[in-house]
Amino acid sequence: MVEIRKVQEMDAEAVWQIFHEVVAEGDAFCSDESVSREQALNMWLTDDTYVALVEGQIAGAYSLFPIHSGHGSHITGAAYMVSSRYRGTGVGLALGHHSLEKAKEKGYLAMQFNCVVSTNEAALALWKKLGFKIIGTVPKGFQHPKCGLVDTHILHRFL
Amino acid sequence: MVEIRKVQEMDAEAVWQIFHEVVAEGDAFCSDESVSREQALNMWLTDDTYVALVEGQIAGAYSLFPIHSGHGSHITGAAYMVSSRYRGTGVGLALGHHSLEKAKEKGYLAMQFNCVVSTNEAALALWKKLGFKIIGTVPKGFQHPKCGLVDTHILHRFL
């Protein structure tokens, strides 16, 4: 059973630990290990950040953020992360559903991900399941620690 | 004859005037008229901003900026603007050529534009001429003051 609620100050350490783990893996986020705890928490302790709890433990999080201002502000970006201990247990799916609802509630017309690594099959399968379409592919968009330069996809879904 | 040089503090007013004009037109940049002079100059008075001069007058500018950090930092973004008085005189082409050279010099592998408005035919023609390809299209990505919601293109070129 996954519970989702707004992030709180007391979640900072758990959120940082998950972020740090994902970044150390190096195959999903553009951010690398040079990102400090303070910088990470600036991205993940916002009014638009939600955490997923499994048996009281923080298992993952998502954050909505603008990708463009003004004339492009009707589309939201979003980032997701799930602790390795909880992958494959439906946490990502729960975060995905919740974020789509929240984004719609906030009045966005669409959601867009600018950098989904083409080797990240779990993420791609999840987003396709949730109705996202690949609207573009950046050739060699990501420096993968094991695969070298790999493509990234741009995903989009109307809300 | 177009001369291109690094932006200087003394260019601030001219750069702001061009930015303000482009933003008031409302059909090319996501930024809208809510952007203050200070915010605009934070984007356009950087180490990676260059201005084009025609007979000593500032006719346009471009600025390189990162679109992703870390694993995506080998691709640069860029923004360009040309004063309406100098459009169709080769200023955009000169800025485009210069920016491609500068980006290559700085070690980037590719250049990418995340939001080229589909109705901006002059820009699209220019970028195609300079070797860019449309790698994706965001449906209804831009709130156009005259046309309503229009698509935006993502353009890319290896350096």
PDB file of C-alpha atoms in Angstrom:
ATOM      1  CA  MET A   1       0.000   0.000   0.000  1.00  0.00           C
ATOM      2  CA  VAL A   2       1.500   3.299  -1.129  1.00  0.00           C
ATOM      3  CA  GLU A   3       0.539   6.536   0.621  1.00  0.00           C
ATOM      4  CA  ILE A   4       1.341   9.834  -1.071  1.00  0.00           C
ATOM      5  CA  ARG A   5       1.542  13.177   0.692  1.00  0.00           C
ATOM      6  CA  LYS A   6       3.208  16.558   0.338  1.00  0.00           C
ATOM      7  CA  VAL A   7       6.891  16.590   1.236  1.00  0.00           C
ATOM      8  CA  GLN A   8       7.766  18.001   4.680  1.00  0.00           C
ATOM      9  CA  GLU A   9      10.960  19.421   6.171  1.00  0.00           C
ATOM     10  CA  MET A  10      11.394  16.234   8.217  1.00  0.00           C
ATOM     11  CA  ASP A  11      11.644  14.226   4.967  1.00  0.00           C
ATOM     12  CA  ALA A  12      14.807  16.060   3.895  1.00  0.00           C
ATOM     13  CA  GLU A  13      17.289  13.345   4.860  1.00  0.00           C
ATOM     14  CA  ALA A  14      15.292  10.519   3.247  1.00  0.00           C
ATOM     15  CA  VAL A  15      14.741  12.522   0.056  1.00  0.00           C
ATOM     16  CA  TRP A  16      18.431  13.392  -0.123  1.00  0.00           C
ATOM     17  CA  GLN A  17      19.377   9.715   0.378  1.00  0.00           C
ATOM     18  CA  ILE A  18      17.164   8.598  -2.513  1.00  0.00           C
ATOM     19  CA  PHE A  19      18.378  11.422  -4.743  1.00  0.00           C
ATOM     20  CA  HIS A  20      21.972  10.602  -3.906  1.00  0.00           C
ATOM     21  CA  GLU A  21      21.404   6.919  -4.692  1.00  0.00           C
ATOM     22  CA  VAL A  22      19.804   7.650  -8.082  1.00  0.00           C
ATOM     23  CA  VAL A  23      22.534  10.120  -8.961  1.00  0.00           C
ATOM     24  CA  ALA A  24      25.268   7.677  -7.925  1.00  0.00           C
ATOM     25  CA  GLU A  25      23.725   5.078 -10.264  1.00  0.00           C
ATOM     26  CA  GLY A  26      24.155   7.725 -12.952  1.00  0.00           C
ATOM     27  CA  ASP A  27      21.817   6.235 -15.547  1.00  0.00           C
ATOM     28  CA  ALA A  28      18.574   8.181 -15.124  1.00  0.00           C
ATOM     29  CA  PHE A  29      19.081  11.834 -14.099  1.00  0.00           C
ATOM     30  CA  CYS A  30      21.180  14.416 -15.868  1.00  0.00           C
ATOM     31  CA  SER A  31      22.264  15.602 -12.400  1.00  0.00           C
ATOM     32  CA  ASP A  32      25.512  13.971 -11.324  1.00  0.00           C
ATOM     33  CA  GLU A  33      27.308  13.539  -8.014  1.00  0.00           C
ATOM     34  CA  SER A  34      28.532  17.137  -8.097  1.00  0.00           C
ATOM     35  CA  VAL A  35      25.061  18.233  -6.938  1.00  0.00           C
ATOM     36  CA  SER A  36      25.229  19.224  -3.261  1.00  0.00           C
ATOM     37  CA  ARG A  37      22.680  18.288  -0.608  1.00  0.00           C
ATOM     38  CA  GLU A  38      21.527  21.912  -0.538  1.00  0.00           C
ATOM     39  CA  GLN A  39      21.049  22.071  -4.305  1.00  0.00           C
ATOM     40  CA  ALA A  40      19.222  18.745  -4.310  1.00  0.00           C
ATOM     41  CA  LEU A  41      16.865  19.853  -1.559  1.00  0.00           C
ATOM     42  CA  ASN A  42      16.160  23.096  -3.437  1.00  0.00           C
ATOM     43  CA  MET A  43      14.779  20.891  -6.222  1.00  0.00           C
ATOM     44  CA  TRP A  44      13.033  18.312  -4.030  1.00  0.00           C
ATOM     45  CA  LEU A  45      11.673  20.272  -1.081  1.00  0.00           C
ATOM     46  CA  THR A  46       9.245  22.497  -2.960  1.00  0.00           C
ATOM     47  CA  ASP A  47       5.525  23.229  -2.770  1.00  0.00           C
ATOM     48  CA  ASP A  48       5.077  20.888  -5.732  1.00  0.00           C
ATOM     49  CA  THR A  49       6.958  17.911  -4.300  1.00  0.00           C
ATOM     50  CA  TYR A  50       5.181  14.808  -3.022  1.00  0.00           C
ATOM     51  CA  VAL A  51       6.603  11.714  -1.351  1.00  0.00           C
ATOM     52  CA  ALA A  52       5.449   8.107  -1.466  1.00  0.00           C
ATOM     53  CA  LEU A  53       5.430   6.176   1.790  1.00  0.00           C
ATOM     54  CA  VAL A  54       5.416   2.391   2.136  1.00  0.00           C
ATOM     55  CA  GLU A  55       4.890   1.198   5.694  1.00  0.00           C
ATOM     56  CA  GLY A  56       5.892   4.615   6.980  1.00  0.00           C
ATOM     57  CA  GLN A  57       9.163   4.695   5.009  1.00  0.00           C
ATOM     58  CA  ILE A  58       9.821   7.193   2.244  1.00  0.00           C
ATOM     59  CA  ALA A  59      10.092   5.090  -0.888  1.00  0.00           C
ATOM     60  CA  GLY A  60      10.118   7.755  -3.586  1.00  0.00           C
ATOM     61  CA  ALA A  61       9.147  11.259  -4.608  1.00  0.00           C
ATOM     62  CA  TYR A  62       8.115  13.442  -7.494  1.00  0.00           C
ATOM     63  CA  SER A  63       8.350  17.123  -8.152  1.00  0.00           C
ATOM     64  CA  LEU A  64       6.511  19.279 -10.694  1.00  0.00           C
ATOM     65  CA  PHE A  65       8.449  22.210 -12.132  1.00  0.00           C
ATOM     66  CA  PRO A  66       7.986  24.670 -15.000  1.00  0.00           C
ATOM     67  CA  ILE A  67       9.847  23.873 -18.202  1.00  0.00           C
ATOM     68  CA  HIS A  68       9.051  27.182 -19.864  1.00  0.00           C
ATOM     69  CA  SER A  69       7.767  30.509 -18.602  1.00  0.00           C
ATOM     70  CA  GLY A  70       5.099  32.804 -20.047  1.00  0.00           C
ATOM     71  CA  HIS A  71       3.802  31.566 -23.407  1.00  0.00           C
ATOM     72  CA  GLY A  72       4.948  28.014 -22.561  1.00  0.00           C
ATOM     73  CA  SER A  73       3.826  27.921 -18.945  1.00  0.00           C
ATOM     74  CA  HIS A  74       0.797  25.713 -19.631  1.00  0.00           C
ATOM     75  CA  ILE A  75       3.052  22.635 -19.812  1.00  0.00           C
ATOM     76  CA  THR A  76       4.620  21.235 -16.651  1.00  0.00           C
ATOM     77  CA  GLY A  77       7.764  19.204 -16.308  1.00  0.00           C
ATOM     78  CA  ALA A  78       8.175  16.571 -13.603  1.00  0.00           C
ATOM     79  CA  ALA A  79      10.893  14.426 -12.072  1.00  0.00           C
ATOM     80  CA  TYR A  80      10.454  11.139 -10.235  1.00  0.00           C
ATOM     81  CA  MET A  81      12.686   8.939  -8.149  1.00  0.00           C
ATOM     82  CA  VAL A  82      12.196   5.658  -6.341  1.00  0.00           C
ATOM     83  CA  SER A  83      14.582   4.124  -3.810  1.00  0.00           C
ATOM     84  CA  SER A  84      16.179   0.944  -5.217  1.00  0.00           C
ATOM     85  CA  ARG A  85      14.654  -1.010  -2.315  1.00  0.00           C
ATOM     86  CA  TYR A  86      11.153  -0.242  -3.560  1.00  0.00           C
ATOM     87  CA  ARG A  87      11.481  -0.547  -7.320  1.00  0.00           C
ATOM     88  CA  GLY A  88       9.052  -2.869  -9.051  1.00  0.00           C
ATOM     89  CA  THR A  89       6.512  -2.513  -6.233  1.00  0.00           C
ATOM     90  CA  GLY A  90       4.164   0.002  -7.842  1.00  0.00           C
ATOM     91  CA  VAL A  91       5.626   3.111  -6.219  1.00  0.00           C
ATOM     92  CA  GLY A  92       6.509   4.664  -9.585  1.00  0.00           C
ATOM     93  CA  LEU A  93       3.047   3.980 -10.944  1.00  0.00           C
ATOM     94  CA  ALA A  94       1.423   5.505  -7.843  1.00  0.00           C
ATOM     95  CA  LEU A  95       3.622   8.610  -8.103  1.00  0.00           C
ATOM     96  CA  GLY A  96       2.858   8.855 -11.817  1.00  0.00           C
ATOM     97  CA  HIS A  97      -0.915   8.736 -11.316  1.00  0.00           C
ATOM     98  CA  HIS A  98      -0.757  11.220  -8.439  1.00  0.00           C
ATOM     99  CA  SER A  99       1.393  13.676 -10.390  1.00  0.00           C
ATOM    100  CA  LEU A 100      -0.963  13.613 -13.377  1.00  0.00           C
ATOM    101  CA  GLU A 101      -3.893  14.400 -11.110  1.00  0.00           C
ATOM    102  CA  LYS A 102      -2.033  17.185  -9.308  1.00  0.00           C
ATOM    103  CA  ALA A 103      -0.850  18.719 -12.578  1.00  0.00           C
ATOM    104  CA  LYS A 104      -4.385  18.714 -13.943  1.00  0.00           C
ATOM    105  CA  GLU A 105      -5.681  20.197 -10.675  1.00  0.00           C
ATOM    106  CA  LYS A 106      -3.145  23.009 -11.018  1.00  0.00           C
ATOM    107  CA  GLY A 107      -4.514  23.829 -14.460  1.00  0.00           C
ATOM    108  CA  TYR A 108      -1.724  22.572 -16.682  1.00  0.00           C
ATOM    109  CA  LEU A 109      -2.695  21.512 -20.193  1.00  0.00           C
ATOM    110  CA  ALA A 110       0.055  18.931 -20.614  1.00  0.00           C
ATOM    111  CA  MET A 111       3.018  17.250 -18.959  1.00  0.00           C
ATOM    112  CA  GLN A 112       6.384  16.863 -20.663  1.00  0.00           C
ATOM    113  CA  PHE A 113       9.652  15.086 -19.792  1.00  0.00           C
ATOM    114  CA  ASN A 114      12.648  16.496 -21.624  1.00  0.00           C
ATOM    115  CA  CYS A 115      15.189  13.820 -20.849  1.00  0.00           C
ATOM    116  CA  VAL A 116      14.114  10.185 -20.522  1.00  0.00           C
ATOM    117  CA  VAL A 117      17.191   8.068 -21.108  1.00  0.00           C
ATOM    118  CA  SER A 118      16.551   5.566 -23.909  1.00  0.00           C
ATOM    119  CA  THR A 119      18.160   2.730 -21.919  1.00  0.00           C
ATOM    120  CA  ASN A 120      15.801   3.325 -18.962  1.00  0.00           C
ATOM    121  CA  GLU A 121      13.302   0.667 -20.025  1.00  0.00           C
ATOM    122  CA  ALA A 122      11.380   0.609 -16.750  1.00  0.00           C
ATOM    123  CA  ALA A 123      10.681   4.329 -16.960  1.00  0.00           C
ATOM    124  CA  LEU A 124       9.678   4.173 -20.633  1.00  0.00           C
ATOM    125  CA  ALA A 125       7.305   1.269 -19.997  1.00  0.00           C
ATOM    126  CA  LEU A 126       5.743   3.131 -17.065  1.00  0.00           C
ATOM    127  CA  TRP A 127       5.188   6.348 -19.007  1.00  0.00           C
ATOM    128  CA  LYS A 128       3.736   4.558 -22.007  1.00  0.00           C
ATOM    129  CA  LYS A 129       1.348   2.770 -19.657  1.00  0.00           C
ATOM    130  CA  LEU A 130       0.306   6.162 -18.291  1.00  0.00           C
ATOM    131  CA  GLY A 131      -0.460   7.502 -21.753  1.00  0.00           C
ATOM    132  CA  PHE A 132       2.719   9.395 -22.620  1.00  0.00           C
ATOM    133  CA  LYS A 133       3.973   9.508 -26.188  1.00  0.00           C
ATOM    134  CA  ILE A 134       7.536   9.932 -27.427  1.00  0.00           C
ATOM    135  CA  ILE A 135       7.382  13.232 -29.338  1.00  0.00           C
ATOM    136  CA  GLY A 136      11.082  13.503 -30.074  1.00  0.00           C
ATOM    137  CA  THR A 137      14.478  11.888 -29.643  1.00  0.00           C
ATOM    138  CA  VAL A 138      17.746  13.664 -28.915  1.00  0.00           C
ATOM    139  CA  PRO A 139      20.583  11.708 -30.524  1.00  0.00           C
ATOM    140  CA  LYS A 140      23.412  11.023 -28.064  1.00  0.00           C
ATOM    141  CA  GLY A 141      21.710  13.188 -25.466  1.00  0.00           C
ATOM    142  CA  PHE A 142      23.057  11.425 -22.366  1.00  0.00           C
ATOM    143  CA  GLN A 143      26.483  10.368 -21.128  1.00  0.00           C
ATOM    144  CA  HIS A 144      25.705   6.926 -19.704  1.00  0.00           C
ATOM    145  CA  PRO A 145      28.285   5.538 -17.260  1.00  0.00           C
ATOM    146  CA  LYS A 146      28.208   2.076 -18.873  1.00  0.00           C
ATOM    147  CA  CYS A 147      26.874   2.602 -22.415  1.00  0.00           C
ATOM    148  CA  GLY A 148      28.578   5.862 -23.393  1.00  0.00           C
ATOM    149  CA  LEU A 149      26.507   8.370 -25.345  1.00  0.00           C
ATOM    150  CA  VAL A 150      22.910   7.180 -25.638  1.00  0.00           C
ATOM    151  CA  ASP A 151      19.759   8.818 -27.026  1.00  0.00           C
ATOM    152  CA  THR A 152      17.174  10.504 -24.835  1.00  0.00           C
ATOM    153  CA  HIS A 153      13.470  10.745 -25.507  1.00  0.00           C
ATOM    154  CA  ILE A 154      11.085  13.635 -25.013  1.00  0.00           C
ATOM    155  CA  LEU A 155       7.752  12.423 -23.648  1.00  0.00           C
ATOM    156  CA  HIS A 156       4.456  14.278 -23.628  1.00  0.00           C
ATOM    157  CA  ARG A 157       0.878  13.744 -22.521  1.00  0.00           C
ATOM    158  CA  PHE A 158      -2.139  16.016 -22.550  1.00  0.00           C
ATOM    159  CA  LEU A 159      -3.916  16.197 -19.184  1.00  0.00           C
TER     160      LEU A 159
ATOM    161  CA  MET B   1      28.624  44.450 -42.556  1.00  0.00           C
ATOM    162  CA  VAL B   2      27.896  42.741 -39.261  1.00  0.00           C
ATOM    163  CA  GLU B   3      30.476  42.822 -36.468  1.00  0.00           C
ATOM    164  CA  ILE B   4      30.087  40.396 -33.577  1.00  0.00           C
ATOM    165  CA  ARG B   5      31.707  40.827 -30.187  1.00  0.00           C
ATOM    166  CA  LYS B   6      31.198  39.818 -26.558  1.00  0.00           C
ATOM    167  CA  VAL B   7      28.476  41.751 -24.778  1.00  0.00           C
ATOM    168  CA  GLN B   8      29.629  44.543 -22.442  1.00  0.00           C
ATOM    169  CA  GLU B   9      28.003  46.365 -19.535  1.00  0.00           C
ATOM    170  CA  MET B  10      27.519  49.422 -21.724  1.00  0.00           C
ATOM    171  CA  ASP B  11      25.289  47.363 -24.061  1.00  0.00           C
ATOM    172  CA  ALA B  12      22.728  46.756 -21.322  1.00  0.00           C
ATOM    173  CA  GLU B  13      20.176  49.347 -22.447  1.00  0.00           C
ATOM    174  CA  ALA B  14      20.323  48.314 -26.126  1.00  0.00           C
ATOM    175  CA  VAL B  15      20.035  44.613 -25.248  1.00  0.00           C
ATOM    176  CA  TRP B  16      17.102  45.295 -22.955  1.00  0.00           C
ATOM    177  CA  GLN B  17      15.371  47.344 -25.675  1.00  0.00           C
ATOM    178  CA  ILE B  18      15.668  44.504 -28.211  1.00  0.00           C
ATOM    179  CA  PHE B  19      14.559  41.913 -25.659  1.00  0.00           C
ATOM    180  CA  HIS B  20      11.612  44.073 -24.666  1.00  0.00           C
ATOM    181  CA  GLU B  21      10.618  44.505 -28.324  1.00  0.00           C
ATOM    182  CA  VAL B  22      10.752  40.755 -29.054  1.00  0.00           C
ATOM    183  CA  VAL B  23       8.821  39.959 -25.889  1.00  0.00           C
ATOM    184  CA  ALA B  24       6.188  42.603 -26.667  1.00  0.00           C
ATOM    185  CA  GLU B  25       5.696  40.989 -30.105  1.00  0.00           C
ATOM    186  CA  GLY B  26       4.999  37.821 -28.130  1.00  0.00           C
ATOM    187  CA  ASP B  27       5.412  35.339 -30.967  1.00  0.00           C
ATOM    188  CA  ALA B  28       8.950  33.983 -30.546  1.00  0.00           C
ATOM    189  CA  PHE B  29      10.107  33.749 -26.908  1.00  0.00           C
ATOM    190  CA  CYS B  30       8.370  31.937 -24.087  1.00  0.00           C
ATOM    191  CA  SER B  31       9.300  34.892 -21.887  1.00  0.00           C
ATOM    192  CA  ASP B  32       6.494  37.433 -21.719  1.00  0.00           C
ATOM    193  CA  GLU B  33       6.241  41.064 -20.652  1.00  0.00           C
ATOM    194  CA  SER B  34       6.300  40.090 -16.983  1.00  0.00           C
ATOM    195  CA  VAL B  35      10.093  39.632 -17.256  1.00  0.00           C
ATOM    196  CA  SER B  36      11.815  42.573 -15.569  1.00  0.00           C
ATOM    197  CA  ARG B  37      14.826  44.454 -16.940  1.00  0.00           C
ATOM    198  CA  GLU B  38      16.965  42.874 -14.218  1.00  0.00           C
ATOM    199  CA  GLN B  39      15.805  39.331 -15.056  1.00  0.00           C
ATOM    200  CA  ALA B  40      16.324  39.952 -18.764  1.00  0.00           C
ATOM    201  CA  LEU B  41      19.850  41.243 -18.232  1.00  0.00           C
ATOM    202  CA  ASN B  42      20.643  38.218 -16.065  1.00  0.00           C
ATOM    203  CA  MET B  43      19.957  36.109 -19.163  1.00  0.00           C
ATOM    204  CA  TRP B  44      21.550  38.418 -21.742  1.00  0.00           C
ATOM    205  CA  LEU B  45      24.585  39.886 -19.980  1.00  0.00           C
ATOM    206  CA  THR B  46      26.530  36.687 -19.436  1.00  0.00           C
ATOM    207  CA  ASP B  47      29.990  35.418 -20.340  1.00  0.00           C
ATOM    208  CA  ASP B  48      28.378  33.516 -23.202  1.00  0.00           C
ATOM    209  CA  THR B  49      26.458  36.419 -24.731  1.00  0.00           C
ATOM    210  CA  TYR B  50      27.549  38.100 -27.955  1.00  0.00           C
ATOM    211  CA  VAL B  51      26.087  41.117 -29.721  1.00  0.00           C
ATOM    212  CA  ALA B  52      25.904  41.943 -33.416  1.00  0.00           C
ATOM    213  CA  LEU B  53      26.708  45.507 -34.448  1.00  0.00           C
ATOM    214  CA  VAL B  54      25.701  47.154 -37.720  1.00  0.00           C
ATOM    215  CA  GLU B  55      27.284  50.571 -38.250  1.00  0.00           C
ATOM    216  CA  GLY B  56      28.033  50.763 -34.552  1.00  0.00           C
ATOM    217  CA  GLN B  57      24.438  50.028 -33.500  1.00  0.00           C
ATOM    218  CA  ILE B  58      23.484  46.905 -31.599  1.00  0.00           C
ATOM    219  CA  ALA B  59      21.255  44.981 -33.974  1.00  0.00           C
ATOM    220  CA  GLY B  60      20.922  41.657 -32.178  1.00  0.00           C
ATOM    221  CA  ALA B  61      22.401  39.206 -29.701  1.00  0.00           C
ATOM    222  CA  TYR B  62      22.730  35.562 -28.830  1.00  0.00           C
ATOM    223  CA  SER B  63      23.401  33.740 -25.620  1.00  0.00           C
ATOM    224  CA  LEU B  64      24.531  30.171 -25.042  1.00  0.00           C
ATOM    225  CA  PHE B  65      23.186  28.451 -21.921  1.00  0.00           C
ATOM    226  CA  PRO B  66      23.128  24.912 -20.541  1.00  0.00           C
ATOM    227  CA  ILE B  67      19.930  22.950 -21.113  1.00  0.00           C
ATOM    228  CA  HIS B  68      20.937  20.054 -18.889  1.00  0.00           C
ATOM    229  CA  SER B  69      23.608  19.575 -16.242  1.00  0.00           C
ATOM    230  CA  GLY B  70      25.958  16.643 -15.654  1.00  0.00           C
ATOM    231  CA  HIS B  71      25.242  13.740 -18.002  1.00  0.00           C
ATOM    232  CA  GLY B  72      23.516  16.087 -20.449  1.00  0.00           C
ATOM    233  CA  SER B  73      25.989  18.967 -20.272  1.00  0.00           C
ATOM    234  CA  HIS B  74      27.580  18.214 -23.656  1.00  0.00           C
ATOM    235  CA  ILE B  75      24.633  19.868 -25.430  1.00  0.00           C
ATOM    236  CA  THR B  76      24.206  23.620 -25.347  1.00  0.00           C
ATOM    237  CA  GLY B  77      21.063  25.630 -25.710  1.00  0.00           C
ATOM    238  CA  ALA B  78      21.048  29.076 -27.298  1.00  0.00           C
ATOM    239  CA  ALA B  79      18.717  32.042 -27.711  1.00  0.00           C
ATOM    240  CA  TYR B  80      18.865  34.704 -30.413  1.00  0.00           C
ATOM    241  CA  MET B  81      17.167  38.014 -30.979  1.00  0.00           C
ATOM    242  CA  VAL B  82      17.341  40.639 -33.695  1.00  0.00           C
ATOM    243  CA  SER B  83      15.917  44.134 -33.514  1.00  0.00           C
ATOM    244  CA  SER B  84      12.987  44.534 -35.908  1.00  0.00           C
ATOM    245  CA  ARG B  85      14.892  47.326 -37.684  1.00  0.00           C
ATOM    246  CA  TYR B  86      17.584  44.874 -38.764  1.00  0.00           C
ATOM    247  CA  ARG B  87      15.594  41.784 -39.663  1.00  0.00           C
ATOM    248  CA  GLY B  88      16.180  40.329 -43.111  1.00  0.00           C
ATOM    249  CA  THR B  89      19.655  41.891 -43.290  1.00  0.00           C
ATOM    250  CA  GLY B  90      21.742  38.841 -42.427  1.00  0.00           C
ATOM    251  CA  VAL B  91      22.150  39.611 -38.714  1.00  0.00           C
ATOM    252  CA  GLY B  92      20.449  36.377 -37.656  1.00  0.00           C
ATOM    253  CA  LEU B  93      22.603  34.331 -40.021  1.00  0.00           C
ATOM    254  CA  ALA B  94      25.773  36.008 -38.738  1.00  0.00           C
ATOM    255  CA  LEU B  95      24.761  35.362 -35.118  1.00  0.00           C
ATOM    256  CA  GLY B  96      23.901  31.761 -35.981  1.00  0.00           C
ATOM    257  CA  HIS B  97      27.280  31.070 -37.609  1.00  0.00           C
ATOM    258  CA  HIS B  98      29.140  32.762 -34.759  1.00  0.00           C
ATOM    259  CA  SER B  99      27.262  30.838 -32.087  1.00  0.00           C
ATOM    260  CA  LEU B 100      27.963  27.486 -33.766  1.00  0.00           C
ATOM    261  CA  GLU B 101      31.671  28.301 -33.860  1.00  0.00           C
ATOM    262  CA  LYS B 102      31.723  29.479 -30.232  1.00  0.00           C
ATOM    263  CA  ALA B 103      29.810  26.405 -29.050  1.00  0.00           C
ATOM    264  CA  LYS B 104      32.223  24.109 -30.863  1.00  0.00           C
ATOM    265  CA  GLU B 105      35.184  26.038 -29.438  1.00  0.00           C
ATOM    266  CA  LYS B 106      33.773  25.526 -25.940  1.00  0.00           C
ATOM    267  CA  GLY B 107      33.708  21.770 -26.514  1.00  0.00           C
ATOM    268  CA  TYR B 108      29.981  21.139 -26.897  1.00  0.00           C
ATOM    269  CA  LEU B 109      28.982  18.132 -28.968  1.00  0.00           C
ATOM    270  CA  ALA B 110      25.664  19.538 -30.154  1.00  0.00           C
ATOM    271  CA  MET B 111      23.335  22.526 -30.010  1.00  0.00           C
ATOM    272  CA  GLN B 112      19.642  22.211 -29.260  1.00  0.00           C
ATOM    273  CA  PHE B 113      16.687  24.622 -29.254  1.00  0.00           C
ATOM    274  CA  ASN B 114      13.805  23.459 -27.099  1.00  0.00           C
ATOM    275  CA  CYS B 115      11.121  25.882 -28.216  1.00  0.00           C
ATOM    276  CA  VAL B 116      11.058  27.126 -31.800  1.00  0.00           C
ATOM    277  CA  VAL B 117       7.528  28.337 -32.466  1.00  0.00           C
ATOM    278  CA  SER B 118       6.113  26.576 -35.529  1.00  0.00           C
ATOM    279  CA  THR B 119       4.704  29.832 -36.925  1.00  0.00           C
ATOM    280  CA  ASN B 120       8.151  31.488 -36.804  1.00  0.00           C
ATOM    281  CA  GLU B 121       9.000  30.719 -40.432  1.00  0.00           C
ATOM    282  CA  ALA B 122      11.998  33.034 -40.631  1.00  0.00           C
ATOM    283  CA  ALA B 123      13.661  31.288 -37.681  1.00  0.00           C
ATOM    284  CA  LEU B 124      12.893  27.806 -39.016  1.00  0.00           C
ATOM    285  CA  ALA B 125      14.276  28.679 -42.461  1.00  0.00           C
ATOM    286  CA  LEU B 126      17.425  30.085 -40.880  1.00  0.00           C
ATOM    287  CA  TRP B 127      18.074  27.063 -38.688  1.00  0.00           C
ATOM    288  CA  LYS B 128      17.470  24.605 -41.520  1.00  0.00           C
ATOM    289  CA  LYS B 129      19.936  26.565 -43.653  1.00  0.00           C
ATOM    290  CA  LEU B 130      22.460  26.228 -40.796  1.00  0.00           C
ATOM    291  CA  GLY B 131      22.054  22.461 -40.659  1.00  0.00           C
ATOM    292  CA  PHE B 132      19.576  22.011 -37.825  1.00  0.00           C
ATOM    293  CA  LYS B 133      17.017  19.218 -37.910  1.00  0.00           C
ATOM    294  CA  ILE B 134      13.602  19.099 -36.270  1.00  0.00           C
ATOM    295  CA  ILE B 135      13.944  16.191 -33.824  1.00  0.00           C
ATOM    296  CA  GLY B 136      10.581  16.597 -32.156  1.00  0.00           C
ATOM    297  CA  THR B 137       7.386  18.614 -32.028  1.00  0.00           C
ATOM    298  CA  VAL B 138       5.471  19.648 -28.921  1.00  0.00           C
ATOM    299  CA  PRO B 139       1.761  19.812 -29.762  1.00  0.00           C
ATOM    300  CA  LYS B 140       0.203  23.106 -28.654  1.00  0.00           C
ATOM    301  CA  GLY B 141       3.440  24.085 -26.946  1.00  0.00           C
ATOM    302  CA  PHE B 142       3.063  27.853 -27.284  1.00  0.00           C
ATOM    303  CA  GLN B 143       0.349  30.393 -26.495  1.00  0.00           C
ATOM    304  CA  HIS B 144       0.566  32.637 -29.557  1.00  0.00           C
ATOM    305  CA  PRO B 145      -1.011  36.098 -29.156  1.00  0.00           C
ATOM    306  CA  LYS B 146      -2.723  35.891 -32.577  1.00  0.00           C
ATOM    307  CA  CYS B 147      -2.953  32.172 -33.427  1.00  0.00           C
ATOM    308  CA  GLY B 148      -3.808  30.669 -30.030  1.00  0.00           C
ATOM    309  CA  LEU B 149      -2.090  27.416 -29.097  1.00  0.00           C
ATOM    310  CA  VAL B 150       0.470  26.444 -31.743  1.00  0.00           C
ATOM    311  CA  ASP B 151       3.065  23.671 -31.938  1.00  0.00           C
ATOM    312  CA  THR B 152       6.717  24.180 -31.109  1.00  0.00           C
ATOM    313  CA  HIS B 153       9.645  22.348 -32.625  1.00  0.00           C
ATOM    314  CA  ILE B 154      12.781  21.005 -30.987  1.00  0.00           C
ATOM    315  CA  LEU B 155      15.815  21.599 -33.207  1.00  0.00           C
ATOM    316  CA  HIS B 156      19.198  19.920 -32.984  1.00  0.00           C
ATOM    317  CA  ARG B 157      22.532  19.978 -34.753  1.00  0.00           C
ATOM    318  CA  PHE B 158      25.795  18.203 -34.041  1.00  0.00           C
ATOM    319  CA  LEU B 159      28.803  20.547 -33.966  1.00  0.00           C
TER     320      LEU B 159
END
